[in-house]
């Protein structure tokens, strides 16, 4: 009789554990489906609608709460035709010289970045412009393998839904170009008192030179290192040939 009661109790416990396991699996499945499907809506939307605010902008705003003399938020969306071709050429030369050819990922850049880490050289990063755009528009800059994997998924989506010209247009409108400065138009007005379409080769090369870390590297006060990068980018720009996006 006692054994029968114990067996009945064990069966009930197993059923409870089984039901709990099913609930957990369903929750994980729902979360996975949401994570896979929700970006598609926004990516299709952002193919036609300007991106006015990003997770990085939100993070910077939170970081500056209560900070005296915090940088003023400056951003203005302009169409791709209103941005100097010099800037497109400069960022491709500096950040991703195979942008026109790859499908979102450049494994040569990844290998070079890893080799630099192993040899102790300055870390350059292995992300393409497409990956940087996906990260800036949809993700917080948190370093983790999970975030990197999700970034790869988003990169595949924007490559196939947006295409190269839209990726470059969004990139040049949302990328951080200094403390509180986001996008080409804001950078042009802040640093050179002109519109993005009027930026010259030297100005564009200087902006591109600071992109790896626009908080430390100053367009307004370029260090010798940045000036050397600027000169290098200027020398590379003509070698890119015709830019077709």
PDB file of N, CA and C in Angstrom, residues 187-237:
ATOM      1  N   UNK A 187      27.803  65.964 -38.921  1.00  0.00           N
ATOM      2  CA  UNK A 187      29.256  66.127 -38.885  1.00  0.00           C
ATOM      3  C   UNK A 187      29.691  67.310 -39.750  1.00  0.00           C
ATOM      4  N   UNK A 188      29.109  67.428 -40.943  1.00  0.00           N
ATOM      5  CA  UNK A 188      29.471  68.503 -41.854  1.00  0.00           C
ATOM      6  C   UNK A 188      29.170  69.871 -41.238  1.00  0.00           C
ATOM      7  N   UNK A 189      27.991  69.975 -40.627  1.00  0.00           N
ATOM      8  CA  UNK A 189      27.601  71.259 -40.036  1.00  0.00           C
ATOM      9  C   UNK A 189      28.398  71.569 -38.765  1.00  0.00           C
ATOM     10  N   UNK A 190      28.661  70.522 -37.958  1.00  0.00           N
ATOM     11  CA  UNK A 190      29.375  70.719 -36.692  1.00  0.00           C
ATOM     12  C   UNK A 190      30.842  71.077 -36.894  1.00  0.00           C
ATOM     13  N   UNK A 191      31.497  70.340 -37.788  1.00  0.00           N
ATOM     14  CA  UNK A 191      32.951  70.490 -37.923  1.00  0.00           C
ATOM     15  C   UNK A 191      33.393  71.445 -39.038  1.00  0.00           C
ATOM     16  N   UNK A 192      32.589  71.560 -40.101  1.00  0.00           N
ATOM     17  CA  UNK A 192      33.046  72.322 -41.260  1.00  0.00           C
ATOM     18  C   UNK A 192      32.071  73.418 -41.699  1.00  0.00           C
ATOM     19  N   UNK A 193      30.969  73.573 -40.967  1.00  0.00           N
ATOM     20  CA  UNK A 193      29.992  74.626 -41.254  1.00  0.00           C
ATOM     21  C   UNK A 193      29.507  74.584 -42.709  1.00  0.00           C
ATOM     22  N   UNK A 194      29.215  73.382 -43.169  1.00  0.00           N
ATOM     23  CA  UNK A 194      28.698  73.208 -44.524  1.00  0.00           C
ATOM     24  C   UNK A 194      27.719  72.041 -44.530  1.00  0.00           C
ATOM     25  N   UNK A 195      27.136  71.758 -45.683  1.00  0.00           N
ATOM     26  CA  UNK A 195      26.236  70.618 -45.804  1.00  0.00           C
ATOM     27  C   UNK A 195      27.019  69.383 -46.249  1.00  0.00           C
ATOM     28  N   UNK A 196      26.451  68.216 -45.979  1.00  0.00           N
ATOM     29  CA  UNK A 196      27.139  66.954 -46.293  1.00  0.00           C
ATOM     30  C   UNK A 196      27.490  66.841 -47.772  1.00  0.00           C
ATOM     31  N   UNK A 197      26.648  67.385 -48.630  1.00  0.00           N
ATOM     32  CA  UNK A 197      26.895  67.272 -50.074  1.00  0.00           C
ATOM     33  C   UNK A 197      28.104  68.102 -50.515  1.00  0.00           C
ATOM     34  N   UNK A 198      28.526  69.051 -49.662  1.00  0.00           N
ATOM     35  CA  UNK A 198      29.638  69.941 -50.024  1.00  0.00           C
ATOM     36  C   UNK A 198      30.972  69.557 -49.388  1.00  0.00           C
ATOM     37  N   UNK A 199      31.013  68.445 -48.682  1.00  0.00           N
ATOM     38  CA  UNK A 199      32.265  68.007 -48.058  1.00  0.00           C
ATOM     39  C   UNK A 199      33.299  67.679 -49.128  1.00  0.00           C
ATOM     40  N   UNK A 200      34.521  68.161 -48.936  1.00  0.00           N
ATOM     41  CA  UNK A 200      35.564  67.864 -49.914  1.00  0.00           C
ATOM     42  C   UNK A 200      36.324  66.594 -49.533  1.00  0.00           C
ATOM     43  N   UNK A 201      37.285  66.243 -50.352  1.00  0.00           N
ATOM     44  CA  UNK A 201      38.026  64.992 -50.166  1.00  0.00           C
ATOM     45  C   UNK A 201      38.759  64.958 -48.831  1.00  0.00           C
ATOM     46  N   UNK A 202      39.441  66.043 -48.504  1.00  0.00           N
ATOM     47  CA  UNK A 202      40.216  66.105 -47.266  1.00  0.00           C
ATOM     48  C   UNK A 202      39.320  65.996 -46.036  1.00  0.00           C
ATOM     49  N   UNK A 203      38.199  66.687 -46.047  1.00  0.00           N
ATOM     50  CA  UNK A 203      37.261  66.649 -44.928  1.00  0.00           C
ATOM     51  C   UNK A 203      36.674  65.245 -44.739  1.00  0.00           C
ATOM     52  N   UNK A 204      36.317  64.622 -45.836  1.00  0.00           N
ATOM     53  CA  UNK A 204      35.744  63.266 -45.775  1.00  0.00           C
ATOM     54  C   UNK A 204      36.764  62.258 -45.261  1.00  0.00           C
ATOM     55  N   UNK A 205      38.006  62.412 -45.697  1.00  0.00           N
ATOM     56  CA  UNK A 205      39.061  61.514 -45.235  1.00  0.00           C
ATOM     57  C   UNK A 205      39.301  61.678 -43.738  1.00  0.00           C
ATOM     58  N   UNK A 206      39.196  62.909 -43.254  1.00  0.00           N
ATOM     59  CA  UNK A 206      39.380  63.174 -41.822  1.00  0.00           C
ATOM     60  C   UNK A 206      38.253  62.538 -41.006  1.00  0.00           C
ATOM     61  N   UNK A 207      37.022  62.679 -41.472  1.00  0.00           N
ATOM     62  CA  UNK A 207      35.888  62.039 -40.788  1.00  0.00           C
ATOM     63  C   UNK A 207      36.083  60.527 -40.753  1.00  0.00           C
ATOM     64  N   UNK A 208      36.436  59.947 -41.896  1.00  0.00           N
ATOM     65  CA  UNK A 208      36.627  58.500 -41.986  1.00  0.00           C
ATOM     66  C   UNK A 208      37.762  58.030 -41.081  1.00  0.00           C
ATOM     67  N   UNK A 209      38.801  58.837 -40.959  1.00  0.00           N
ATOM     68  CA  UNK A 209      39.952  58.479 -40.129  1.00  0.00           C
ATOM     69  C   UNK A 209      39.571  58.336 -38.661  1.00  0.00           C
ATOM     70  N   UNK A 210      38.547  59.071 -38.230  1.00  0.00           N
ATOM     71  CA  UNK A 210      38.132  59.059 -36.825  1.00  0.00           C
ATOM     72  C   UNK A 210      37.071  58.009 -36.510  1.00  0.00           C
ATOM     73  N   UNK A 211      36.501  57.369 -37.515  1.00  0.00           N
ATOM     74  CA  UNK A 211      35.375  56.456 -37.290  1.00  0.00           C
ATOM     75  C   UNK A 211      35.678  55.255 -36.379  1.00  0.00           C
ATOM     76  N   UNK A 212      36.893  54.714 -36.379  1.00  0.00           N
ATOM     77  CA  UNK A 212      37.134  53.575 -35.471  1.00  0.00           C
ATOM     78  C   UNK A 212      36.831  53.874 -34.017  1.00  0.00           C
ATOM     79  N   UNK A 213      37.023  55.132 -33.591  1.00  0.00           N
ATOM     80  CA  UNK A 213      36.677  55.522 -32.219  1.00  0.00           C
ATOM     81  C   UNK A 213      36.457  57.033 -32.183  1.00  0.00           C
ATOM     82  N   UNK A 214      35.258  57.480 -32.617  1.00  0.00           N
ATOM     83  CA  UNK A 214      35.008  58.924 -32.748  1.00  0.00           C
ATOM     84  C   UNK A 214      34.888  59.664 -31.426  1.00  0.00           C
ATOM     85  N   UNK A 215      34.871  58.942 -30.307  1.00  0.00           N
ATOM     86  CA  UNK A 215      34.859  59.604 -29.003  1.00  0.00           C
ATOM     87  C   UNK A 215      36.277  60.005 -28.606  1.00  0.00           C
ATOM     88  N   UNK A 216      37.239  59.153 -28.937  1.00  0.00           N
ATOM     89  CA  UNK A 216      38.645  59.434 -28.617  1.00  0.00           C
ATOM     90  C   UNK A 216      39.306  60.255 -29.726  1.00  0.00           C
ATOM     91  N   UNK A 217      39.093  59.837 -30.968  1.00  0.00           N
ATOM     92  CA  UNK A 217      39.689  60.539 -32.102  1.00  0.00           C
ATOM     93  C   UNK A 217      38.802  61.725 -32.492  1.00  0.00           C
ATOM     94  N   UNK A 218      39.370  62.925 -32.507  1.00  0.00           N
ATOM     95  CA  UNK A 218      38.605  64.148 -32.704  1.00  0.00           C
ATOM     96  C   UNK A 218      38.782  64.706 -34.120  1.00  0.00           C
ATOM     97  N   UNK A 219      37.671  64.892 -34.807  1.00  0.00           N
ATOM     98  CA  UNK A 219      37.713  65.570 -36.109  1.00  0.00           C
ATOM     99  C   UNK A 219      38.123  67.023 -35.916  1.00  0.00           C
ATOM    100  N   UNK A 220      37.624  67.622 -34.837  1.00  0.00           N
ATOM    101  CA  UNK A 220      37.912  69.036 -34.568  1.00  0.00           C
ATOM    102  C   UNK A 220      39.360  69.276 -34.127  1.00  0.00           C
ATOM    103  N   UNK A 221      39.985  68.260 -33.502  1.00  0.00           N
ATOM    104  CA  UNK A 221      41.366  68.371 -33.046  1.00  0.00           C
ATOM    105  C   UNK A 221      42.119  67.089 -33.384  1.00  0.00           C
ATOM    106  N   UNK A 222      42.415  66.884 -34.666  1.00  0.00           N
ATOM    107  CA  UNK A 222      43.059  65.632 -35.083  1.00  0.00           C
ATOM    108  C   UNK A 222      44.480  65.480 -34.546  1.00  0.00           C
ATOM    109  N   UNK A 223      44.789  64.333 -34.002  1.00  0.00           N
ATOM    110  CA  UNK A 223      46.141  64.039 -33.526  1.00  0.00           C
ATOM    111  C   UNK A 223      47.038  63.732 -34.723  1.00  0.00           C
ATOM    112  N   UNK A 224      48.317  63.576 -34.463  1.00  0.00           N
ATOM    113  CA  UNK A 224      49.250  63.220 -35.538  1.00  0.00           C
ATOM    114  C   UNK A 224      48.885  61.874 -36.148  1.00  0.00           C
ATOM    115  N   UNK A 225      48.448  60.953 -35.284  1.00  0.00           N
ATOM    116  CA  UNK A 225      48.027  59.635 -35.775  1.00  0.00           C
ATOM    117  C   UNK A 225      46.859  59.766 -36.743  1.00  0.00           C
ATOM    118  N   UNK A 226      45.856  60.581 -36.397  1.00  0.00           N
ATOM    119  CA  UNK A 226      44.691  60.770 -37.249  1.00  0.00           C
ATOM    120  C   UNK A 226      45.073  61.476 -38.550  1.00  0.00           C
ATOM    121  N   UNK A 227      45.995  62.421 -38.470  1.00  0.00           N
ATOM    122  CA  UNK A 227      46.453  63.111 -39.678  1.00  0.00           C
ATOM    123  C   UNK A 227      47.139  62.134 -40.635  1.00  0.00           C
ATOM    124  N   UNK A 228      47.887  61.197 -40.068  1.00  0.00           N
ATOM    125  CA  UNK A 228      48.537  60.173 -40.908  1.00  0.00           C
ATOM    126  C   UNK A 228      47.489  59.264 -41.547  1.00  0.00           C
ATOM    127  N   UNK A 229      46.472  58.888 -40.744  1.00  0.00           N
ATOM    128  CA  UNK A 229      45.374  58.077 -41.289  1.00  0.00           C
ATOM    129  C   UNK A 229      44.635  58.843 -42.385  1.00  0.00           C
ATOM    130  N   UNK A 230      44.417  60.108 -42.167  1.00  0.00           N
ATOM    131  CA  UNK A 230      43.745  60.942 -43.169  1.00  0.00           C
ATOM    132  C   UNK A 230      44.531  60.932 -44.484  1.00  0.00           C
ATOM    133  N   UNK A 231      45.838  61.127 -44.398  1.00  0.00           N
ATOM    134  CA  UNK A 231      46.684  61.130 -45.600  1.00  0.00           C
ATOM    135  C   UNK A 231      46.648  59.776 -46.303  1.00  0.00           C
ATOM    136  N   UNK A 232      46.656  58.707 -45.510  1.00  0.00           N
ATOM    137  CA  UNK A 232      46.601  57.364 -46.079  1.00  0.00           C
ATOM    138  C   UNK A 232      45.279  57.144 -46.813  1.00  0.00           C
ATOM    139  N   UNK A 233      44.187  57.586 -46.205  1.00  0.00           N
ATOM    140  CA  UNK A 233      42.867  57.419 -46.826  1.00  0.00           C
ATOM    141  C   UNK A 233      42.785  58.230 -48.121  1.00  0.00           C
ATOM    142  N   UNK A 234      43.322  59.444 -48.111  1.00  0.00           N
ATOM    143  CA  UNK A 234      43.333  60.275 -49.315  1.00  0.00           C
ATOM    144  C   UNK A 234      44.088  59.574 -50.442  1.00  0.00           C
ATOM    145  N   UNK A 235      45.185  58.914 -50.106  1.00  0.00           N
ATOM    146  CA  UNK A 235      45.968  58.206 -51.127  1.00  0.00           C
ATOM    147  C   UNK A 235      45.243  56.968 -51.653  1.00  0.00           C
ATOM    148  N   UNK A 236      44.376  56.366 -50.810  1.00  0.00           N
ATOM    149  CA  UNK A 236      43.651  55.161 -51.212  1.00  0.00           C
ATOM    150  C   UNK A 236      42.397  55.464 -52.027  1.00  0.00           C
ATOM    151  N   UNK A 237      41.801  56.614 -51.794  1.00  0.00           N
ATOM    152  CA  UNK A 237      40.511  56.941 -52.415  1.00  0.00           C
ATOM    153  C   UNK A 237      40.511  56.837 -53.944  1.00  0.00           C
TER     154      UNK A 237
END
